[in-house]
Short mmCIF file of C-alpha atoms and ligand atoms in Angstrom, two decimals:
data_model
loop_
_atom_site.label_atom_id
_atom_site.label_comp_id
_atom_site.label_asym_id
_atom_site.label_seq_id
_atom_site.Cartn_x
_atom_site.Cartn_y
_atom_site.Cartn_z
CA UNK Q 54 3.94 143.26 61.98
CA UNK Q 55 7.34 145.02 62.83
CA UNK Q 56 9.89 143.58 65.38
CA UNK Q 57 8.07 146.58 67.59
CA UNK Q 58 4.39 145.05 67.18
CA UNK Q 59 3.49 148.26 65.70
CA UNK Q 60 0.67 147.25 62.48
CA UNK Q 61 2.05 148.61 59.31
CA UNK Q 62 -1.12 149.90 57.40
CA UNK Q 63 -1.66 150.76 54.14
CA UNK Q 64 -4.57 152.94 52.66
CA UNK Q 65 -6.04 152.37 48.93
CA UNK Q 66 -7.60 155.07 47.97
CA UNK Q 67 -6.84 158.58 48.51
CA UNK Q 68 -9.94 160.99 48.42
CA UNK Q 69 -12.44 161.66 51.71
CA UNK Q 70 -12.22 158.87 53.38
CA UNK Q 71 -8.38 157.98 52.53
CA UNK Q 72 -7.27 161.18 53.65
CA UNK Q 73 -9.17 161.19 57.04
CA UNK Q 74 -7.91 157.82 57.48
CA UNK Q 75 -3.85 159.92 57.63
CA UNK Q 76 -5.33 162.17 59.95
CA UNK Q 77 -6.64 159.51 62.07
CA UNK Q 78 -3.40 157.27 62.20
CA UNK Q 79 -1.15 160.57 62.85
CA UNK Q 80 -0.92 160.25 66.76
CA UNK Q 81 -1.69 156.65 66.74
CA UNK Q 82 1.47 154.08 68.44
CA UNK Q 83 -0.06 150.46 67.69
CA UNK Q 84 -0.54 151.27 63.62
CA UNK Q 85 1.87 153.08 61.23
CA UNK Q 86 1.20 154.48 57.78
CA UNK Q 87 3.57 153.20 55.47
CA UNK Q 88 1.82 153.09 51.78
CA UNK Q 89 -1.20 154.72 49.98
CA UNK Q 90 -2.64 154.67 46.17
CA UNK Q 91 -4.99 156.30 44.77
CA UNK Q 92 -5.91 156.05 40.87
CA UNK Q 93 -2.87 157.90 39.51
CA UNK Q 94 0.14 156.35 41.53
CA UNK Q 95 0.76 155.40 44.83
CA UNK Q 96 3.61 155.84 47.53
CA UNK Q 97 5.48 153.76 50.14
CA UNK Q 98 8.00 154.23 53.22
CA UNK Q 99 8.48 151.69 55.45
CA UNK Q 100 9.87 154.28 57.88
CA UNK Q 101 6.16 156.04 57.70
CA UNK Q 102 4.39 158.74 54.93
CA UNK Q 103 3.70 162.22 56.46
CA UNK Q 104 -0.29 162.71 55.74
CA UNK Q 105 -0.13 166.79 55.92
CA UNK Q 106 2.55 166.53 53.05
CA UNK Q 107 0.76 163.76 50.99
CA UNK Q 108 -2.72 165.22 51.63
CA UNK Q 109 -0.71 168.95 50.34
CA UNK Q 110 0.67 166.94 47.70
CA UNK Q 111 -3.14 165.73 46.19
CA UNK Q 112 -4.18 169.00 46.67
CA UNK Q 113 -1.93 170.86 44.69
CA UNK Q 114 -0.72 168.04 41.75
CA UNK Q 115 -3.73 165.06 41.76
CA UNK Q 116 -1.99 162.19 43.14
CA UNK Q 117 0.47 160.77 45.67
CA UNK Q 118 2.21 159.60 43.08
CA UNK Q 119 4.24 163.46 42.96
CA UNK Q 120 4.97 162.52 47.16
CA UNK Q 121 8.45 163.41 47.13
CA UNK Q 122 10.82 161.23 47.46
CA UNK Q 123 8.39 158.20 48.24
CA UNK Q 124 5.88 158.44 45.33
CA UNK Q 125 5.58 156.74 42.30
CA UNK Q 126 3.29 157.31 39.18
CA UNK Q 127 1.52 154.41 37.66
CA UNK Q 128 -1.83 153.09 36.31
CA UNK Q 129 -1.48 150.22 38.03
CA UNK Q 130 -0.92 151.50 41.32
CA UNK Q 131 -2.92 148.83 43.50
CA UNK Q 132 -1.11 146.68 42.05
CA UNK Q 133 2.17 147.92 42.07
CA UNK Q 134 2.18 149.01 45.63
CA UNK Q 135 1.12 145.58 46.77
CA UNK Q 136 4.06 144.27 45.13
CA UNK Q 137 6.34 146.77 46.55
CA UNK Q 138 5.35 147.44 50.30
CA UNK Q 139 5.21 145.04 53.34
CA UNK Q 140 1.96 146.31 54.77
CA UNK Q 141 -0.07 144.05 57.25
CA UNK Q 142 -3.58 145.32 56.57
CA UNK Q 143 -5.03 147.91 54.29
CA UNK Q 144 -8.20 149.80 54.41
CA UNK Q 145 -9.86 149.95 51.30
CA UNK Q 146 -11.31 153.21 50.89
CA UNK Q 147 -12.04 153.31 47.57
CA UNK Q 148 -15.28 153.70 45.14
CA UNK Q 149 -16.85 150.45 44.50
CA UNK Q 150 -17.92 151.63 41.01
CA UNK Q 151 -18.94 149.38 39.29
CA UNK Q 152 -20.48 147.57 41.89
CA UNK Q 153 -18.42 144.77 41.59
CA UNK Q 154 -14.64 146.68 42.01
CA UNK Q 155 -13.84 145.96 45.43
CA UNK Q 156 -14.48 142.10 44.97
CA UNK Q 157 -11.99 142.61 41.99
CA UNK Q 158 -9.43 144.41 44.18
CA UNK Q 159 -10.10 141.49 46.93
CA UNK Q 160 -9.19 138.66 43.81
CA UNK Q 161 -6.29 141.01 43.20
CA UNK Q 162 -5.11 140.20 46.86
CA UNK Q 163 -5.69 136.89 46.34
CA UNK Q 164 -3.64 136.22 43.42
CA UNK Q 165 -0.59 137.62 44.55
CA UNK Q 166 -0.09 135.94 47.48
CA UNK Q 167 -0.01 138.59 49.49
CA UNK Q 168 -1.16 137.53 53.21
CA UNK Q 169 -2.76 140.29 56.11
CA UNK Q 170 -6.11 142.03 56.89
CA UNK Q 171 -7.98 143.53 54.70
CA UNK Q 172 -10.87 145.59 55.66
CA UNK Q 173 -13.96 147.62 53.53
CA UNK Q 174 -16.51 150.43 54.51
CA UNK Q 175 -18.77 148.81 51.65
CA UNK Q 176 -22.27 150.07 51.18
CA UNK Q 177 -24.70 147.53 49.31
CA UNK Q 178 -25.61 144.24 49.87
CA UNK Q 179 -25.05 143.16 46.63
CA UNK Q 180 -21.21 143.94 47.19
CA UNK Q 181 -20.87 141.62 50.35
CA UNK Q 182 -22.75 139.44 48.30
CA UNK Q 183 -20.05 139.15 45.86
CA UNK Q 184 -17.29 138.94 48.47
CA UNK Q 185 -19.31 136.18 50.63
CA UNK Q 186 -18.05 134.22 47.19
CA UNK Q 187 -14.93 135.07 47.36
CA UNK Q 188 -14.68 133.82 50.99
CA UNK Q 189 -13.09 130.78 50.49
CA UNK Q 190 -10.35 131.56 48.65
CA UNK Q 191 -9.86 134.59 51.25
CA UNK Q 192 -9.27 131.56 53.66
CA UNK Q 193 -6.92 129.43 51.35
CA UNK Q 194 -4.88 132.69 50.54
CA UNK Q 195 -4.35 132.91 54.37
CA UNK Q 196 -5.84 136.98 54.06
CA UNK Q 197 -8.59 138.29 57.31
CA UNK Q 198 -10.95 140.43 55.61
CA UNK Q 199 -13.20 142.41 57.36
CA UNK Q 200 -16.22 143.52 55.39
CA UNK Q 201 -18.60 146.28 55.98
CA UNK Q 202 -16.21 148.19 58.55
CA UNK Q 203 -17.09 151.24 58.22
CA UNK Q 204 -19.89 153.39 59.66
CA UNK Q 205 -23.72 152.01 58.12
CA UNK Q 206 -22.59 149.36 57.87
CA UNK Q 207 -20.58 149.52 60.39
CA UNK Q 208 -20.13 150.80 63.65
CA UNK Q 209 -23.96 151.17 63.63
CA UNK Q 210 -24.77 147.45 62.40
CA UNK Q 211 -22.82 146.40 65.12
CA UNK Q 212 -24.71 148.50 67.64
CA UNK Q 213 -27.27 147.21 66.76
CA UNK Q 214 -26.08 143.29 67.22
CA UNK Q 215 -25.08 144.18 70.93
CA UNK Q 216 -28.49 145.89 71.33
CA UNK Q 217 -30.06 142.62 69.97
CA UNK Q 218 -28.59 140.66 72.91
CA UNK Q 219 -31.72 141.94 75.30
CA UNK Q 220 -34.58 140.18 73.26
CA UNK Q 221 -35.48 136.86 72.44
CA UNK Q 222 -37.14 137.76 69.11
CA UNK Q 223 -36.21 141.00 66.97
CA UNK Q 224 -38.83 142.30 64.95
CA UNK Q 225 -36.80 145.62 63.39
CA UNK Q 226 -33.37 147.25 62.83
CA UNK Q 227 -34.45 150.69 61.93
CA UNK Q 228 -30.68 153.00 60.86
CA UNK Q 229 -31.14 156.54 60.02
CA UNK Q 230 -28.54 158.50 59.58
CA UNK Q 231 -27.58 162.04 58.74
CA UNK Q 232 -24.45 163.53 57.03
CA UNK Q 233 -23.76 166.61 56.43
CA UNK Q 234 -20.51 167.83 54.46
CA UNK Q 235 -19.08 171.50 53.62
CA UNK Q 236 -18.53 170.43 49.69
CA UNK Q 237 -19.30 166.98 48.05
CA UNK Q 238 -15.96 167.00 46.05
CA UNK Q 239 -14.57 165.86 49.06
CA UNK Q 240 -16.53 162.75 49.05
CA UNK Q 241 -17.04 162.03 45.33
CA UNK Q 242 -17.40 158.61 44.97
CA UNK Q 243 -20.25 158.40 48.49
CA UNK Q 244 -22.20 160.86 46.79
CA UNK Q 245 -22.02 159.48 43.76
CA UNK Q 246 -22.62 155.46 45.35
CA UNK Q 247 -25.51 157.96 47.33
CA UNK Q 248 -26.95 159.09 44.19
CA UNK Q 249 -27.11 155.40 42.73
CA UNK Q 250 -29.59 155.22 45.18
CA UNK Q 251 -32.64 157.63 44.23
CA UNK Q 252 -35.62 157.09 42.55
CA UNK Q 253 -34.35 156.71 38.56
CA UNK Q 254 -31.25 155.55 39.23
CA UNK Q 255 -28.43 153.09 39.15
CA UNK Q 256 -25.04 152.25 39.82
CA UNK Q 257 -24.12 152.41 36.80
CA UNK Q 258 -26.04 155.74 35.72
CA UNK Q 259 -24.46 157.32 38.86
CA UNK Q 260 -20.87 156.46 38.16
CA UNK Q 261 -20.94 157.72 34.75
CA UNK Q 262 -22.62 161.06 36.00
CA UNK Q 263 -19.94 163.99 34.94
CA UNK Q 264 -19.06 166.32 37.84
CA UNK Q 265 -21.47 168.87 36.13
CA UNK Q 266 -24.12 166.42 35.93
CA UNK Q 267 -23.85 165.95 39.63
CA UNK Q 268 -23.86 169.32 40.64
CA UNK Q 269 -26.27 170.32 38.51
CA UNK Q 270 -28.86 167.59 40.39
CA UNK Q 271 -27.76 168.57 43.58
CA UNK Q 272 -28.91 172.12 42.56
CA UNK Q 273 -32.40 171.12 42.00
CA UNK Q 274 -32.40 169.84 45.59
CA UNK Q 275 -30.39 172.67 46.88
CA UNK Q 276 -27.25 170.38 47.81
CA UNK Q 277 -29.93 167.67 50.05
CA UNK Q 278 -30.36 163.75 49.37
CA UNK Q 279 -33.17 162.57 50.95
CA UNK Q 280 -32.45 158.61 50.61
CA UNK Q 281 -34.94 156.10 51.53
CA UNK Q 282 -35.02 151.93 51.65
CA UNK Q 283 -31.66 151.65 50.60
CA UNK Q 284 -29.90 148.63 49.25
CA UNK Q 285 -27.05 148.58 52.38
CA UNK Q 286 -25.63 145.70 53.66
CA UNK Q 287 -26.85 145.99 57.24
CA UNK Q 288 -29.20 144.07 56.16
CA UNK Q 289 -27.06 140.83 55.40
CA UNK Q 290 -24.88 141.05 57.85
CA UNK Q 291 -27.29 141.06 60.61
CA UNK Q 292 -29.01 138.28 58.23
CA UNK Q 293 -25.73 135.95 58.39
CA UNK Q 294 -24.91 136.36 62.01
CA UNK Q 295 -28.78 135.02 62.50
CA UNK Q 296 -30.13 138.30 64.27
CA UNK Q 297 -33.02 138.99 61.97
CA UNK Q 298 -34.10 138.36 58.55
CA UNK Q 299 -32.95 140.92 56.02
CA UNK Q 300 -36.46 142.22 55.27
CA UNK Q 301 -36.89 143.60 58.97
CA UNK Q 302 -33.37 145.90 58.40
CA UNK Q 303 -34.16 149.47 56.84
CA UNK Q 304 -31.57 151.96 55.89
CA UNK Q 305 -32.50 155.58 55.31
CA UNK Q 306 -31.11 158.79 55.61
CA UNK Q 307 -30.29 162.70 54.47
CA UNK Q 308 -27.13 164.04 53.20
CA UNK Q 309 -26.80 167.61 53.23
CA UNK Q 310 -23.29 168.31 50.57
CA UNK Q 311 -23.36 172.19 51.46
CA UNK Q 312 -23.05 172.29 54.94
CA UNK Q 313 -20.85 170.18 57.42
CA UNK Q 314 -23.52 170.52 60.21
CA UNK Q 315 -25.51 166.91 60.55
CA UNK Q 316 -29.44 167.34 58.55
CA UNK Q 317 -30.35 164.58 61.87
CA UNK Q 318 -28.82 162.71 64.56
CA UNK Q 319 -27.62 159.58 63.17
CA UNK Q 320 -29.39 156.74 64.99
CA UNK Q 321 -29.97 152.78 65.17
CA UNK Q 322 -33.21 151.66 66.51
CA UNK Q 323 -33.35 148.14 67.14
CA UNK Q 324 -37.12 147.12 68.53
CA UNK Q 325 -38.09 143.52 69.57
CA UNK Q 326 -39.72 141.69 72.19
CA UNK Q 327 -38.12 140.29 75.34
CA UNK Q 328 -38.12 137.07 76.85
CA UNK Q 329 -40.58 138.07 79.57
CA UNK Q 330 -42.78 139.26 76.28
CA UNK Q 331 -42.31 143.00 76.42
CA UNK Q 332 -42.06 145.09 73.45
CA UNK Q 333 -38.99 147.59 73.58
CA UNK Q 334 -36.69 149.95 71.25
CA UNK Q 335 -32.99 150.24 72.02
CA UNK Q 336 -31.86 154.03 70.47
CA UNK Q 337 -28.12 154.18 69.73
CA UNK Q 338 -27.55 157.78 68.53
CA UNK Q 339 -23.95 158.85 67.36
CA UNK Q 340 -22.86 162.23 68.63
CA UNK Q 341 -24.00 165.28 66.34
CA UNK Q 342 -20.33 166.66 66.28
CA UNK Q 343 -18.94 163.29 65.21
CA UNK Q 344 -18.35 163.22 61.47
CA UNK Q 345 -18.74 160.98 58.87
CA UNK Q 346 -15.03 160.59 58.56
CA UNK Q 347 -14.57 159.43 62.43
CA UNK Q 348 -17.45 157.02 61.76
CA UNK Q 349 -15.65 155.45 59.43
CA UNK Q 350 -12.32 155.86 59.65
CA UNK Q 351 -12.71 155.07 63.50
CA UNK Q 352 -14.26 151.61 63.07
CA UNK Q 353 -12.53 150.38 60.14
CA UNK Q 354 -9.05 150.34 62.01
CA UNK Q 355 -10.85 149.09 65.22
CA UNK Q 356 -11.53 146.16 62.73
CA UNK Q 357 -8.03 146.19 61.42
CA UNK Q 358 -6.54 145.63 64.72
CA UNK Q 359 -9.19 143.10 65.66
CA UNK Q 360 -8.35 141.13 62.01
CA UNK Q 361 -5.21 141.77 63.11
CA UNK Q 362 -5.40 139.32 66.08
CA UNK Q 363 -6.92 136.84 64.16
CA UNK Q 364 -4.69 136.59 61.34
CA UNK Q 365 -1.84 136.58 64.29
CA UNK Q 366 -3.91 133.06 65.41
CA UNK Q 367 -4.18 131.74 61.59
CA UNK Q 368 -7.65 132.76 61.64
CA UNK Q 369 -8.47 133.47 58.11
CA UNK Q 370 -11.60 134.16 55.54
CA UNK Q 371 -14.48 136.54 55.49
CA UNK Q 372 -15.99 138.19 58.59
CA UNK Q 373 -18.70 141.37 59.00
CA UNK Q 374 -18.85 143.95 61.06
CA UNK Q 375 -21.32 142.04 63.51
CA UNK Q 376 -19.28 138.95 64.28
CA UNK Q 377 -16.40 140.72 65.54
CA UNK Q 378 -15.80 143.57 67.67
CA UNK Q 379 -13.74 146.44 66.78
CA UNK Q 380 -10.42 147.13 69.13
CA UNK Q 381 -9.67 150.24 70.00
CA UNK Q 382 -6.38 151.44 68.52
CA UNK Q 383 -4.28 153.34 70.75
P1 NAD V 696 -13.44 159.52 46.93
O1 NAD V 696 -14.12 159.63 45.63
O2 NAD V 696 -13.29 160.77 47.75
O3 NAD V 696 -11.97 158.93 46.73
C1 NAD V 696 -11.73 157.75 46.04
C2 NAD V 696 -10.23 157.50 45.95
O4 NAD V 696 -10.00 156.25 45.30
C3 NAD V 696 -9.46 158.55 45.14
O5 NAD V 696 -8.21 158.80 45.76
C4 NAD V 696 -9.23 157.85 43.80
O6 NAD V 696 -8.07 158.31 43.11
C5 NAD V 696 -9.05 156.42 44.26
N1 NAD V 696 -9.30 155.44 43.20
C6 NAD V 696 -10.37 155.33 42.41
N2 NAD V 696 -10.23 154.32 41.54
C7 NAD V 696 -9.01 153.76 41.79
C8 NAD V 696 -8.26 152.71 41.22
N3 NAD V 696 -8.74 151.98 40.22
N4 NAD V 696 -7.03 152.42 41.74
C9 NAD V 696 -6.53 153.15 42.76
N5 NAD V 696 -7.19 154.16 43.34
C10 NAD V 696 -8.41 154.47 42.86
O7 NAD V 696 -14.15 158.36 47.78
P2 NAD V 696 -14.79 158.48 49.24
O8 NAD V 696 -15.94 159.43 49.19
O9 NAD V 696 -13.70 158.70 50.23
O10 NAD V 696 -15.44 157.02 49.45
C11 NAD V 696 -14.71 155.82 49.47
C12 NAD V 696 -15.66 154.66 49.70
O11 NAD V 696 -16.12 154.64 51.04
C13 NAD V 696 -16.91 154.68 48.83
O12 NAD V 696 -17.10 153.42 48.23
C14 NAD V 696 -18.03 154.96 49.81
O13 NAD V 696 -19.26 154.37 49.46
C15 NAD V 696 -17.49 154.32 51.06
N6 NAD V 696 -18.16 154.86 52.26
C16 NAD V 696 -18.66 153.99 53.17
C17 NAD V 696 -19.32 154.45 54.29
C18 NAD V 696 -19.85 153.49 55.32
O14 NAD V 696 -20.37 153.94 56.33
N7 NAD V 696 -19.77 152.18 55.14
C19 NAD V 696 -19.48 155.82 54.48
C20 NAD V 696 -18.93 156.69 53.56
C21 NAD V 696 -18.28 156.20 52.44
#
């Protein structure tokens, strides 16, 4: 943290989520942006990055490597930026393809000795799984991460632990959610990960999908994913912090890639019986105007501060979405 307390925050990965994440920390005064990567290079300023020029920059030449004067090209650019820049905490919005990436990227932390917060919007359970290994060594390398930060799971598994509070038994975590987006080139590697989930496919199938290969199924379903009984880590999370067992936690949802309005409210339906034996459902539906992006983005630096504060105690390891509460960054 700088002499000011401000948290200097880096961002790995530089595509839908990444650049929302710029926009986000723009008018923020507790975090700075001071270093970003994405697969072709990465770039650093301790004074701050501008995220209209480095978004510009992507845009118009591929990678923030061509930032001028703070970029750098590389094919090692995690890497080589972790080396370089004294960051706090980054969010990790990158593709986990293959399915096992972002546990490599969190070994990668832990090898070089690096110490801060690290926090993921990761999707399937099998991910956290991998990570839930790695915890140990998280704690011995004296590095916070926050897993499964970002929106399902997320902000909406952790809804749904806070609506648990008001039953003595819980018999269902029921998350829905819609997303709608103008273009899915913007959000490659979700719609991709989103993909991995249908009927006939895999993670591995999906990530070696060309970008004609993708467009050319979303054509047969005129742009709309309908996904059902997804593999998403809600389900261990609330598992782990001992709200339910896994098999009562269904993920589901529509993604519409060809227009930014929402297919359905995005919702969390927790149902379970109370003490005095009643059977009720607690809705938490996210605001139809609220995109993707701000679900995400949003939550995963509420987590960042709240690592933050732990790493600050010498509170280190592996924690989920539902065992700690975001903070609001101002
Ligand atoms: P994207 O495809 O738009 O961008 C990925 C970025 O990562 C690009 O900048 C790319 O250059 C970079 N990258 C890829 N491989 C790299 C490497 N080896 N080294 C450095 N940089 C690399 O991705 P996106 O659509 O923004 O999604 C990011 C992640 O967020 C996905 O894994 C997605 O599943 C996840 N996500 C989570 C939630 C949630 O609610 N939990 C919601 C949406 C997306």
């Amino acid at each position: 943290m700088s002499a000011d307390g401000v948290i200097r925050v880096g961002v790995l990965g530089f595509g839908g989520l990444g650049q929302a994440a710029a926009r986000i920390l723009e008018p923020k005064t507790q975090m700075k942006w001071i270093a970003v990567a994405d697969r072709k290079g990465y770039a650093y300023n301790e004074a701050g990055l501008d995220g209209d020029a480095c978004i510009a920059t992507v845009r118009d030449r591929g990678s923030v490597g061509y930032v001028d004067p703070y970029g750098t090209l590389s094919n090692n650019s995690l890497q080589e930026l972790l080396e370089k820049a004294n960051a706090d905490g980054y969010f990790l919005a990158l593709p986990n393809l293959p399915n096992t990436f972002m546990a490599d990227v969190a070994r990668m932390f832990i090898h070089s000795g690096w110490r801060g917060v690290l926090v993921d919007a990761l999707k399937r359970t099998s991910a956290v799984e991998q990570l839930l290994q790695l915890q140990y060594q998280l704690q011995a390398a004296g590095i916070t991460y926050m897993t499964g930060c970002g929106a399902t799971p997320g902000l909406l598994t952790a809804a749904a632990a806070l609506a648990a509070q008001s039953y003595a038994e819980i018999h269902s975590v029921k998350i829905t959610f819609g997303v709608g987006i103008a273009n899915w080139e913007v959000y490659k590697a979700t719609i991709r990960e989103d993909i991995a989930h249908l009927p006939g496919y895999d993670v591995d199938k999906a990530s070696q999908m060309s970008d004609l290969q993708v467009e050319a199924l979303l054509d047969k379903t005129n742009g709309i994913l309908a996904l059902e009984g997804m593999e998403h880590a809600d389900d261990i999370i609330l598992e782990l912090v001992g709200i339910c067992d896994r098999d009562r936690v269904t993920v589901g949802g529509v993604v519409d890639t060809r227009n930014p309005k929402k297919p359905l409210s995005t919702n969390v339906k927790v149902t379970g019986r109370t003490f005095e034996g009643k059977i009720s459902t607690h809705t938490f539906t996210l605001g139809d105007e609220t995109s993707m992006a701000a679900n995400v983005c949003g939550p995963a630096f509420g987590y960042l501060k709240a690592g933050k504060t732990l790493h600050r105690r010498g509170i280190y390891g592996l924690f989920s979405c539902a065992e700690i509460m975001p903070q609001f960054v101002s």
